[in-house]
PDB file of C-alpha atoms in Angstrom:
ATOM      1  CA  UNK A  26     -77.118   1.411 -13.328  1.00 49.00           C
ATOM      2  CA  UNK A  27     -77.505   0.333  -9.471  1.00 58.00           C
ATOM      3  CA  UNK A  28     -73.807   0.043  -7.619  1.00 88.00           C
ATOM      4  CA  UNK A  29     -74.665  -3.721  -7.022  1.00 94.00           C
ATOM      5  CA  UNK A  30     -75.296  -5.778 -10.419  1.00 94.00           C
ATOM      6  CA  UNK A  31     -78.332  -6.899  -8.839  1.00 96.00           C
ATOM      7  CA  UNK A  32     -80.456  -4.568  -8.980  1.00 93.00           C
ATOM      8  CA  UNK A  33     -84.136  -6.669  -9.415  1.00 95.00           C
ATOM      9  CA  UNK A  34     -85.840  -5.743  -5.764  1.00 95.00           C
ATOM     10  CA  UNK A  35     -87.746  -9.327  -6.625  1.00 96.00           C
ATOM     11  CA  UNK A  36     -84.826 -10.887  -6.540  1.00 96.00           C
ATOM     12  CA  UNK A  37     -82.857 -11.958  -3.920  1.00 96.00           C
ATOM     13  CA  UNK A  38     -79.386 -12.493  -5.675  1.00 96.00           C
ATOM     14  CA  UNK A  39     -78.928 -16.651  -5.342  1.00 96.00           C
ATOM     15  CA  UNK A  40     -75.505 -18.185  -4.339  1.00 94.00           C
ATOM     16  CA  UNK A  41     -75.379 -19.685  -8.238  1.00 95.00           C
ATOM     17  CA  UNK A  42     -76.714 -15.915  -9.861  1.00 95.00           C
ATOM     18  CA  UNK A  43     -73.421 -14.786  -7.894  1.00 95.00           C
ATOM     19  CA  UNK A  44     -71.121 -17.216  -9.004  1.00 94.00           C
ATOM     20  CA  UNK A  45     -71.675 -16.210 -12.617  1.00 94.00           C
ATOM     21  CA  UNK A  46     -71.458 -12.916 -12.338  1.00 93.00           C
ATOM     22  CA  UNK A  47     -68.397 -12.059 -10.307  1.00 95.00           C
ATOM     23  CA  UNK A  48     -67.156 -14.616 -13.120  1.00 93.00           C
ATOM     24  CA  UNK A  49     -63.071 -15.593 -11.253  1.00 92.00           C
ATOM     25  CA  UNK A  50     -64.184 -13.070  -8.437  1.00 94.00           C
ATOM     26  CA  UNK A  51     -66.908 -15.794  -6.895  1.00 95.00           C
ATOM     27  CA  UNK A  52     -63.383 -17.231  -4.794  1.00 96.00           C
ATOM     28  CA  UNK A  53     -62.948 -13.561  -3.498  1.00 96.00           C
ATOM     29  CA  UNK A  54     -66.678 -12.791  -2.633  1.00 97.00           C
ATOM     30  CA  UNK A  55     -67.249 -17.160  -1.445  1.00 96.00           C
ATOM     31  CA  UNK A  56     -63.841 -16.655   1.042  1.00 96.00           C
ATOM     32  CA  UNK A  57     -65.456 -13.401   2.855  1.00 96.00           C
ATOM     33  CA  UNK A  58     -68.273 -14.474   3.447  1.00 95.00           C
ATOM     34  CA  UNK A  59     -66.416 -17.418   5.170  1.00 95.00           C
ATOM     35  CA  UNK A  60     -64.171 -15.358   7.420  1.00 93.00           C
ATOM     36  CA  UNK A  61     -68.250 -13.568   7.622  1.00 94.00           C
ATOM     37  CA  UNK A  62     -69.725 -16.220   8.875  1.00 92.00           C
ATOM     38  CA  UNK A  63     -66.300 -17.383  11.565  1.00 91.00           C
ATOM     39  CA  UNK A  64     -67.580 -16.835  15.184  1.00 89.00           C
ATOM     40  CA  UNK A  65     -63.511 -16.241  16.098  1.00 89.00           C
ATOM     41  CA  UNK A  66     -64.128 -13.087  13.529  1.00 90.00           C
ATOM     42  CA  UNK A  67     -67.514 -12.090  14.316  1.00 88.00           C
ATOM     43  CA  UNK A  68     -69.375 -12.872  17.191  1.00 87.00           C
ATOM     44  CA  UNK A  69     -73.120 -14.295  16.614  1.00 88.00           C
ATOM     45  CA  UNK A  70     -72.955 -13.262  12.843  1.00 90.00           C
ATOM     46  CA  UNK A  71     -75.603 -12.365  10.858  1.00 94.00           C
ATOM     47  CA  UNK A  72     -75.909 -12.330   6.897  1.00 96.00           C
ATOM     48  CA  UNK A  73     -78.834  -9.944   5.645  1.00 96.00           C
ATOM     49  CA  UNK A  74     -79.535  -9.473   2.457  1.00 97.00           C
ATOM     50  CA  UNK A  75     -81.194  -6.083   1.653  1.00 97.00           C
ATOM     51  CA  UNK A  76     -82.772  -3.979  -1.098  1.00 97.00           C
ATOM     52  CA  UNK A  77     -82.509   0.095  -0.573  1.00 93.00           C
ATOM     53  CA  UNK A  78     -82.837   0.838  -4.034  1.00 93.00           C
ATOM     54  CA  UNK A  79     -82.768   0.701  -7.505  1.00 90.00           C
ATOM     55  CA  UNK A  80     -79.376   3.135  -7.178  1.00 91.00           C
ATOM     56  CA  UNK A  81     -77.204   0.958  -4.684  1.00 93.00           C
ATOM     57  CA  UNK A  82     -79.158  -2.968  -5.493  1.00 96.00           C
ATOM     58  CA  UNK A  83     -79.158  -5.728  -3.469  1.00 97.00           C
ATOM     59  CA  UNK A  84     -75.905  -5.376  -0.615  1.00 97.00           C
ATOM     60  CA  UNK A  85     -75.259  -8.173   1.733  1.00 97.00           C
ATOM     61  CA  UNK A  86     -74.569  -6.886   5.299  1.00 97.00           C
ATOM     62  CA  UNK A  87     -72.091  -8.531   7.418  1.00 96.00           C
ATOM     63  CA  UNK A  88     -73.761  -8.310  11.746  1.00 94.00           C
ATOM     64  CA  UNK A  89     -73.315  -9.142  14.536  1.00 91.00           C
ATOM     65  CA  UNK A  90     -75.367  -8.969  17.208  1.00 87.00           C
ATOM     66  CA  UNK A  91     -78.151  -7.488  15.165  1.00 88.00           C
ATOM     67  CA  UNK A  92     -75.477  -4.734  14.403  1.00 93.00           C
ATOM     68  CA  UNK A  93     -73.778  -4.673  10.447  1.00 95.00           C
ATOM     69  CA  UNK A  94     -69.867  -4.389  10.738  1.00 96.00           C
ATOM     70  CA  UNK A  95     -69.858  -4.347   7.233  1.00 96.00           C
ATOM     71  CA  UNK A  96     -71.697  -4.207   3.868  1.00 97.00           C
ATOM     72  CA  UNK A  97     -70.540  -6.400   0.441  1.00 97.00           C
ATOM     73  CA  UNK A  98     -72.009  -5.271  -2.397  1.00 96.00           C
ATOM     74  CA  UNK A  99     -71.509  -7.889  -5.822  1.00 96.00           C
ATOM     75  CA  UNK A 100     -70.555  -5.065  -8.413  1.00 93.00           C
ATOM     76  CA  UNK A 101     -69.554  -6.035 -12.252  1.00 87.00           C
ATOM     77  CA  UNK A 102     -65.717  -5.071 -11.551  1.00 87.00           C
ATOM     78  CA  UNK A 103     -64.873  -5.302  -7.960  1.00 94.00           C
ATOM     79  CA  UNK A 104     -65.977  -6.322  -4.619  1.00 96.00           C
ATOM     80  CA  UNK A 105     -67.194  -3.337  -2.364  1.00 96.00           C
ATOM     81  CA  UNK A 106     -66.982  -3.408   1.623  1.00 97.00           C
ATOM     82  CA  UNK A 107     -68.788  -0.428   3.112  1.00 97.00           C
ATOM     83  CA  UNK A 108     -67.425  -0.082   6.703  1.00 98.00           C
ATOM     84  CA  UNK A 109     -68.318   3.215   9.073  1.00 98.00           C
ATOM     85  CA  UNK A 110     -66.305   3.841  11.580  1.00 98.00           C
ATOM     86  CA  UNK A 111     -65.970   6.962  14.592  1.00 96.00           C
ATOM     87  CA  UNK A 112     -63.859   8.842  14.436  1.00 96.00           C
ATOM     88  CA  UNK A 113     -62.099   7.901  17.688  1.00 95.00           C
ATOM     89  CA  UNK A 114     -61.512   4.979  15.857  1.00 97.00           C
ATOM     90  CA  UNK A 115     -60.303   6.095  12.777  1.00 97.00           C
ATOM     91  CA  UNK A 116     -57.734   8.114  14.272  1.00 96.00           C
ATOM     92  CA  UNK A 117     -56.795   4.514  16.211  1.00 95.00           C
ATOM     93  CA  UNK A 118     -57.089   2.758  12.312  1.00 97.00           C
ATOM     94  CA  UNK A 119     -54.698   5.445  11.241  1.00 96.00           C
ATOM     95  CA  UNK A 120     -52.014   4.604  13.718  1.00 95.00           C
ATOM     96  CA  UNK A 121     -51.250   1.316  12.358  1.00 95.00           C
ATOM     97  CA  UNK A 122     -49.797  -1.101   9.312  1.00 95.00           C
ATOM     98  CA  UNK A 123     -52.367  -0.774   6.578  1.00 96.00           C
ATOM     99  CA  UNK A 124     -52.498  -0.482   3.212  1.00 96.00           C
ATOM    100  CA  UNK A 125     -52.114   3.040   1.250  1.00 96.00           C
ATOM    101  CA  UNK A 126     -55.086   2.642  -0.497  1.00 96.00           C
ATOM    102  CA  UNK A 127     -56.563   1.475   2.473  1.00 97.00           C
ATOM    103  CA  UNK A 128     -56.227   4.349   4.712  1.00 97.00           C
ATOM    104  CA  UNK A 129     -56.238   6.787   1.573  1.00 97.00           C
ATOM    105  CA  UNK A 130     -59.643   5.563   1.843  1.00 97.00           C
ATOM    106  CA  UNK A 131     -60.228   6.393   5.515  1.00 97.00           C
ATOM    107  CA  UNK A 132     -58.571   9.798   5.256  1.00 96.00           C
ATOM    108  CA  UNK A 133     -60.956  10.876   2.240  1.00 97.00           C
ATOM    109  CA  UNK A 134     -64.135   9.725   4.128  1.00 97.00           C
ATOM    110  CA  UNK A 135     -66.451  12.441   4.578  1.00 97.00           C
ATOM    111  CA  UNK A 136     -66.973  12.806   8.199  1.00 96.00           C
ATOM    112  CA  UNK A 137     -70.697  12.587   9.607  1.00 97.00           C
ATOM    113  CA  UNK A 138     -72.084  12.730  12.930  1.00 95.00           C
ATOM    114  CA  UNK A 139     -71.992   8.744  13.443  1.00 94.00           C
ATOM    115  CA  UNK A 140     -68.679   8.330  11.568  1.00 96.00           C
ATOM    116  CA  UNK A 141     -67.117   8.268   8.589  1.00 97.00           C
ATOM    117  CA  UNK A 142     -68.779   5.958   6.114  1.00 97.00           C
ATOM    118  CA  UNK A 143     -65.214   4.480   3.670  1.00 98.00           C
ATOM    119  CA  UNK A 144     -65.328   1.606   0.731  1.00 97.00           C
ATOM    120  CA  UNK A 145     -62.433  -0.743   0.372  1.00 97.00           C
ATOM    121  CA  UNK A 146     -62.587  -2.159  -3.431  1.00 96.00           C
ATOM    122  CA  UNK A 147     -61.500  -6.022  -3.262  1.00 97.00           C
ATOM    123  CA  UNK A 148     -60.334  -7.225  -7.037  1.00 96.00           C
ATOM    124  CA  UNK A 149     -57.452  -9.760  -5.733  1.00 95.00           C
ATOM    125  CA  UNK A 150     -57.003 -11.806  -2.747  1.00 96.00           C
ATOM    126  CA  UNK A 151     -54.690  -9.569  -1.212  1.00 96.00           C
ATOM    127  CA  UNK A 152     -57.020  -6.751  -0.303  1.00 97.00           C
ATOM    128  CA  UNK A 153     -58.178  -9.510   2.096  1.00 97.00           C
ATOM    129  CA  UNK A 154     -56.575  -8.996   5.008  1.00 96.00           C
ATOM    130  CA  UNK A 155     -57.411  -5.262   5.520  1.00 97.00           C
ATOM    131  CA  UNK A 156     -60.934  -6.047   5.183  1.00 97.00           C
ATOM    132  CA  UNK A 157     -60.228  -8.635   7.598  1.00 96.00           C
ATOM    133  CA  UNK A 158     -58.231  -6.464  10.201  1.00 96.00           C
ATOM    134  CA  UNK A 159     -60.896  -4.102   9.637  1.00 97.00           C
ATOM    135  CA  UNK A 160     -63.722  -6.435  10.142  1.00 96.00           C
ATOM    136  CA  UNK A 161     -61.953  -6.918  13.847  1.00 95.00           C
ATOM    137  CA  UNK A 162     -61.164  -3.650  14.372  1.00 96.00           C
ATOM    138  CA  UNK A 163     -64.945  -2.682  13.673  1.00 96.00           C
ATOM    139  CA  UNK A 164     -66.264  -5.569  15.853  1.00 95.00           C
ATOM    140  CA  UNK A 165     -63.640  -4.151  19.140  1.00 94.00           C
ATOM    141  CA  UNK A 166     -64.916  -1.382  19.012  1.00 93.00           C
ATOM    142  CA  UNK A 167     -68.292  -2.147  19.253  1.00 89.00           C
ATOM    143  CA  UNK A 168     -67.344  -4.217  22.642  1.00 80.00           C
TER     144      UNK A 168
END
């Protein structure tokens, strides 16, 4: 099964399909998407659906000025948010006050030349502030 619950390459997910598939978590998805279209959070926001492969399925890229800030993946049990932070930003982020699970996700992420890709799982409303904070950090790091 793909990471995303939407794995048909010929059919981009519609808002109705997302609502149905995510069930009680649809409100979390909607709140994330609303935040990602807020110009105060993302300058010149753009949401782009991409299908990379059968393994990943459809993912939603939250972009600012044509650069990906984070990726949203609708999954059966959660909404997966994916960030890529350069090592310098990782070091600064680890000094901030963040939940243990967020710091653990960042610390345990593999290091690559372009930075550390890490996932933050969103399963309840209390997960949203961390995603918003990480989004602000990513945007600030791109200036």
